[in-house]
mmCIF file with all atom_site columns, C-alpha atoms in Angstrom:
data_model
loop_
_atom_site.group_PDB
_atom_site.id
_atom_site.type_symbol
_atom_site.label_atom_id
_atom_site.label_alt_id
_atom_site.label_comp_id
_atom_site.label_asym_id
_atom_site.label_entity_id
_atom_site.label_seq_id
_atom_site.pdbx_PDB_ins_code
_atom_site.Cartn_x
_atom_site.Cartn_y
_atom_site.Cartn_z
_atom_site.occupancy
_atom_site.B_iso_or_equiv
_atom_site.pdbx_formal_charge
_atom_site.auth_seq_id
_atom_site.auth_comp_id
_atom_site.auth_asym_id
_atom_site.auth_atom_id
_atom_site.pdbx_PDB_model_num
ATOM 1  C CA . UNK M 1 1  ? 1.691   11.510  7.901   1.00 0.00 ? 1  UNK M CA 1
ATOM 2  C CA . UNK M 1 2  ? 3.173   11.235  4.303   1.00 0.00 ? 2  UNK M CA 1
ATOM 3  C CA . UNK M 1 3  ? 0.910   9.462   1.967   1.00 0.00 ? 3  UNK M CA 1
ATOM 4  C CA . UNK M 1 4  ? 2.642   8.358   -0.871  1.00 0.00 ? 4  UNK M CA 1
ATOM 5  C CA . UNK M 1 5  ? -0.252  7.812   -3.746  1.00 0.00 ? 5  UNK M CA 1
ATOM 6  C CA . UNK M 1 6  ? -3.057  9.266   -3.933  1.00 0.00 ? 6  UNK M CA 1
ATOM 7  C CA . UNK M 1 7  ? -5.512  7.480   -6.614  1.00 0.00 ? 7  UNK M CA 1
ATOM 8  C CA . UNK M 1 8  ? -8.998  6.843   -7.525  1.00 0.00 ? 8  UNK M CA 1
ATOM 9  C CA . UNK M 1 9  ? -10.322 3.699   -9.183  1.00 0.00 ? 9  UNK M CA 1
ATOM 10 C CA . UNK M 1 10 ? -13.104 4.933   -11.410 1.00 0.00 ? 10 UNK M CA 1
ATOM 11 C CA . UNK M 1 11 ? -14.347 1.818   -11.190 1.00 0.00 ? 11 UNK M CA 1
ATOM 12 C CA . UNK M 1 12 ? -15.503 1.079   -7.713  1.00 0.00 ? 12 UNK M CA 1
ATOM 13 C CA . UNK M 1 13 ? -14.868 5.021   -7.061  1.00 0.00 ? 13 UNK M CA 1
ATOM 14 C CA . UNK M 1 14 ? -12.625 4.149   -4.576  1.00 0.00 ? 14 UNK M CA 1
ATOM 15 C CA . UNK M 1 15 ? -10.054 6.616   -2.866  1.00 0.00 ? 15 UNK M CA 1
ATOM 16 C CA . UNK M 1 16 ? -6.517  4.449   -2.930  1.00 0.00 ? 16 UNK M CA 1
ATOM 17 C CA . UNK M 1 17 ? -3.845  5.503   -0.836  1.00 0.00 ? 17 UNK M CA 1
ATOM 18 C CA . UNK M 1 18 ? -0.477  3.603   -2.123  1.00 0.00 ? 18 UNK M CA 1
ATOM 19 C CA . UNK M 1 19 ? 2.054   2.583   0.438   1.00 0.00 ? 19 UNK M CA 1
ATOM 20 C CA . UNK M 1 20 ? 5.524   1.810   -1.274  1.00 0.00 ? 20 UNK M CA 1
ATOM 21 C CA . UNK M 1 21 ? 7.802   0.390   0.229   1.00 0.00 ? 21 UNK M CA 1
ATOM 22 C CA . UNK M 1 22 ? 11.336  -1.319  -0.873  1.00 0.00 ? 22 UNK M CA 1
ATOM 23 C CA . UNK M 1 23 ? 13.961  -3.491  0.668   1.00 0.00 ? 23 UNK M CA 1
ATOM 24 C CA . UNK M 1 24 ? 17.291  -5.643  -0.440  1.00 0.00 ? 24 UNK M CA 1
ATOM 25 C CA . UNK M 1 25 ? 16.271  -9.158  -1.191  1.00 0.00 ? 25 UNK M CA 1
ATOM 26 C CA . UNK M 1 26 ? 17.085  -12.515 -2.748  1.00 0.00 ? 26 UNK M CA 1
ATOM 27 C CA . UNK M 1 27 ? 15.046  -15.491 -3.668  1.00 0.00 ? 27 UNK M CA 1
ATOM 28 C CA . UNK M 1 28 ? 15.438  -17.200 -0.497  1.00 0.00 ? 28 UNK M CA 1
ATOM 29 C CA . UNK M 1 29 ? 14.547  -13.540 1.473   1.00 0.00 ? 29 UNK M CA 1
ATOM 30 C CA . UNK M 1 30 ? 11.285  -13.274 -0.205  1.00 0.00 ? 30 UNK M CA 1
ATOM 31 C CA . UNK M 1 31 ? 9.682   -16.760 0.118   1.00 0.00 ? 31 UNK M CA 1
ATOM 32 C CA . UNK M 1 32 ? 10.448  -16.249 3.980   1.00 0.00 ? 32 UNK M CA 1
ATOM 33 C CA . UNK M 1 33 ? 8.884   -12.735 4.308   1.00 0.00 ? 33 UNK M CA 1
ATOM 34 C CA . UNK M 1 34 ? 6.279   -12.229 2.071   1.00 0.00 ? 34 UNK M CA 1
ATOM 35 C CA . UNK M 1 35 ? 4.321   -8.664  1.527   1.00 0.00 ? 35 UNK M CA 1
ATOM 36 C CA . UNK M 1 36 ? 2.333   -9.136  5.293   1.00 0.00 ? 36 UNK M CA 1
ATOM 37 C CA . UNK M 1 37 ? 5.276   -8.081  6.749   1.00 0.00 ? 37 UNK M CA 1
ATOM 38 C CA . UNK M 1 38 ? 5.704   -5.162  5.143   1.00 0.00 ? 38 UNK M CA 1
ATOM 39 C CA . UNK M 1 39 ? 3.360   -3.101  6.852   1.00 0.00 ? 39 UNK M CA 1
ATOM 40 C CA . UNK M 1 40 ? 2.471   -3.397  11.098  1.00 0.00 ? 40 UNK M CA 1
ATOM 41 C CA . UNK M 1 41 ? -1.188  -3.198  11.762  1.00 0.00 ? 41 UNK M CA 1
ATOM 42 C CA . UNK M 1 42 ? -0.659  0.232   13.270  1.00 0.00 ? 42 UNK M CA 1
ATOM 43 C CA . UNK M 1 43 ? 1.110   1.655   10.091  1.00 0.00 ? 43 UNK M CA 1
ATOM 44 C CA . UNK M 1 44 ? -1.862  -0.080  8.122   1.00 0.00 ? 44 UNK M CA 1
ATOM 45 C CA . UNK M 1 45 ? -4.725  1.360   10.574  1.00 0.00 ? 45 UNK M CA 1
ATOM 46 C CA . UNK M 1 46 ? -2.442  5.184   10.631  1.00 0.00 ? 46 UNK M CA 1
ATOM 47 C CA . UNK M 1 47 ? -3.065  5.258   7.065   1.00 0.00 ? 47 UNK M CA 1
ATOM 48 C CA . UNK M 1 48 ? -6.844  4.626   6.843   1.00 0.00 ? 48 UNK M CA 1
ATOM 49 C CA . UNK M 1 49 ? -7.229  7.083   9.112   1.00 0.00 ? 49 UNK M CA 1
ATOM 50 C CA . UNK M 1 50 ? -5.037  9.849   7.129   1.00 0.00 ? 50 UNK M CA 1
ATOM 51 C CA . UNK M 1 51 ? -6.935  8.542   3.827   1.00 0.00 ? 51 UNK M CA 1
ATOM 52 C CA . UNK M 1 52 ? -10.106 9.273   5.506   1.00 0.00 ? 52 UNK M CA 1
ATOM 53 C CA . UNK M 1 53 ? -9.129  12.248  7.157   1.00 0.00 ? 53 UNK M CA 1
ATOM 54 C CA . UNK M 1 54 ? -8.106  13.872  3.467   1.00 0.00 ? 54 UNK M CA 1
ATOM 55 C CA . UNK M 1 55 ? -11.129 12.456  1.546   1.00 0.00 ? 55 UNK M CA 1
ATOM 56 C CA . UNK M 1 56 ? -13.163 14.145  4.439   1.00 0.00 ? 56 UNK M CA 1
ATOM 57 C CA . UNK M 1 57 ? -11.681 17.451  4.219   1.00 0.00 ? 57 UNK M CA 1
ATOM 58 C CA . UNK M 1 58 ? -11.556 17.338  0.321   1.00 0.00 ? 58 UNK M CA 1
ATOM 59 C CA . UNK M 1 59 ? -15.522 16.230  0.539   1.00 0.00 ? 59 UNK M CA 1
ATOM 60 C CA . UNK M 1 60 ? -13.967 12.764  -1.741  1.00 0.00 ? 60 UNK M CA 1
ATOM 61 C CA . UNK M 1 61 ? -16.890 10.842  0.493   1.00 0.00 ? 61 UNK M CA 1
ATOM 62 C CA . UNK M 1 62 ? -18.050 9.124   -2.435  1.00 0.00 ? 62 UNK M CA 1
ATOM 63 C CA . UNK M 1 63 ? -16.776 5.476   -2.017  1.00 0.00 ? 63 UNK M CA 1
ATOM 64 C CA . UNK M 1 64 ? -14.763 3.402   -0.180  1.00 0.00 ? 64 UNK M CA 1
ATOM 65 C CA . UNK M 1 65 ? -11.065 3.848   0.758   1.00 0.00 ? 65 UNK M CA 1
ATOM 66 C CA . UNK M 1 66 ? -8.367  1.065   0.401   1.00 0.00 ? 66 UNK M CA 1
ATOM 67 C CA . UNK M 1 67 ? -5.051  0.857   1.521   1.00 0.00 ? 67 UNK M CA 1
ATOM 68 C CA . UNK M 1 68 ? -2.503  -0.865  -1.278  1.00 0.00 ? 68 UNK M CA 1
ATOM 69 C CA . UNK M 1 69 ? 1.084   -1.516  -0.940  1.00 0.00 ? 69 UNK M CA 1
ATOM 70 C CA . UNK M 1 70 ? 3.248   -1.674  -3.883  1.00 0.00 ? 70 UNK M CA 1
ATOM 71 C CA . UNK M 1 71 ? 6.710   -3.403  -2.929  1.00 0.00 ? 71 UNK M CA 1
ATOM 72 C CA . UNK M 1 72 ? 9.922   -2.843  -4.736  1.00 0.00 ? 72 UNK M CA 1
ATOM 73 C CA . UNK M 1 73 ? 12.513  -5.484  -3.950  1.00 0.00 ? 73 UNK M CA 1
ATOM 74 C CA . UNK M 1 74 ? 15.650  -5.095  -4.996  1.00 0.00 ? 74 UNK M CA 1
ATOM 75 C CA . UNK M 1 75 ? 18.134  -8.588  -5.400  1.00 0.00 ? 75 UNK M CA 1
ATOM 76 C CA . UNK M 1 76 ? 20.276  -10.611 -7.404  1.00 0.00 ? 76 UNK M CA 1
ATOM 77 C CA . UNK M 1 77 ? 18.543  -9.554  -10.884 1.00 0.00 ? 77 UNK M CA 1
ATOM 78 C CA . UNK M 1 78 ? 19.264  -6.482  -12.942 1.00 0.00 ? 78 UNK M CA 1
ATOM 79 C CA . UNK M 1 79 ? 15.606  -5.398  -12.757 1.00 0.00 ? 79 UNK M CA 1
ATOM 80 C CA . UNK M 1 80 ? 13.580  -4.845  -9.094  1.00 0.00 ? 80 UNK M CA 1
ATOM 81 C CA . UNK M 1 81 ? 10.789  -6.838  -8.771  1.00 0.00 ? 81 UNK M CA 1
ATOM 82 C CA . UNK M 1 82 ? 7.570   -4.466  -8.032  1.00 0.00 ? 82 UNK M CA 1
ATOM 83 C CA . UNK M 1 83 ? 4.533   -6.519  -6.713  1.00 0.00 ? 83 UNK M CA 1
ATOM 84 C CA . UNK M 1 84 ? 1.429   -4.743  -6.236  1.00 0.00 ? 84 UNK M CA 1
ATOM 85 C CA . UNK M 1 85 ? -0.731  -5.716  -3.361  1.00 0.00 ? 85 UNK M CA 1
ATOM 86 C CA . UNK M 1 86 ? -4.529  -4.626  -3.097  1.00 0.00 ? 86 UNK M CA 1
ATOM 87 C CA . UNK M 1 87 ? -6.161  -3.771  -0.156  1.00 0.00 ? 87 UNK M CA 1
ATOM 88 C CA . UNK M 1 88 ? -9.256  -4.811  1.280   1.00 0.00 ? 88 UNK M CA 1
ATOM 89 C CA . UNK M 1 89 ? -11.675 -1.693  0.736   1.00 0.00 ? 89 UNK M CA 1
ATOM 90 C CA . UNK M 1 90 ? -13.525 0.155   3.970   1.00 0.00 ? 90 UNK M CA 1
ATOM 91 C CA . UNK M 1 91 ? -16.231 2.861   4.019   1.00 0.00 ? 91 UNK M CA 1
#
């Protein structure tokens, strides 16, 4: 599985594995689907397990690990709009 950030947060010396994802939307588009959609419960729960399987064979056991998701949505303005979504951390 391709992880596509790799990060630790000094703070809570957690191991972060970023998802990013991006799509075409509009204004309308992203009050309908918001950022839950973005990633199935299987892709989420594949990625914990990937994330845990490199901090074990890197010996990185020293905190939690937590999934984020940073979305890039593309649209009407000249800008994307990147949103980043924290993860709920598991040990």
């Amino acid at each position: 599985m391709q992880l596509d950030l790799i990060c630790l947060e000094t703070a809570t010396r957690a191991l972060v594995v970023v998802e990013v994802k991006s799509r075409m939307s509009s204004r309308r588009a992203h009050t309908a689907y918001g950022h839950e959609r973005a990633l199935r419960s299987d892709q989420l729960r594949r990625l914990h397990t990937a994330a845990a399987t490199l901090a074990t064979r890197n010996g990185w056991t020293h905190g939690p690990i937590r999934v984020d998701l940073v979305l890039v949505e593309f649209g009407d303005a000249k800008q994307p709009r990147i949103t980043h979504h924290q993860g709920r951390p598991r040990r």
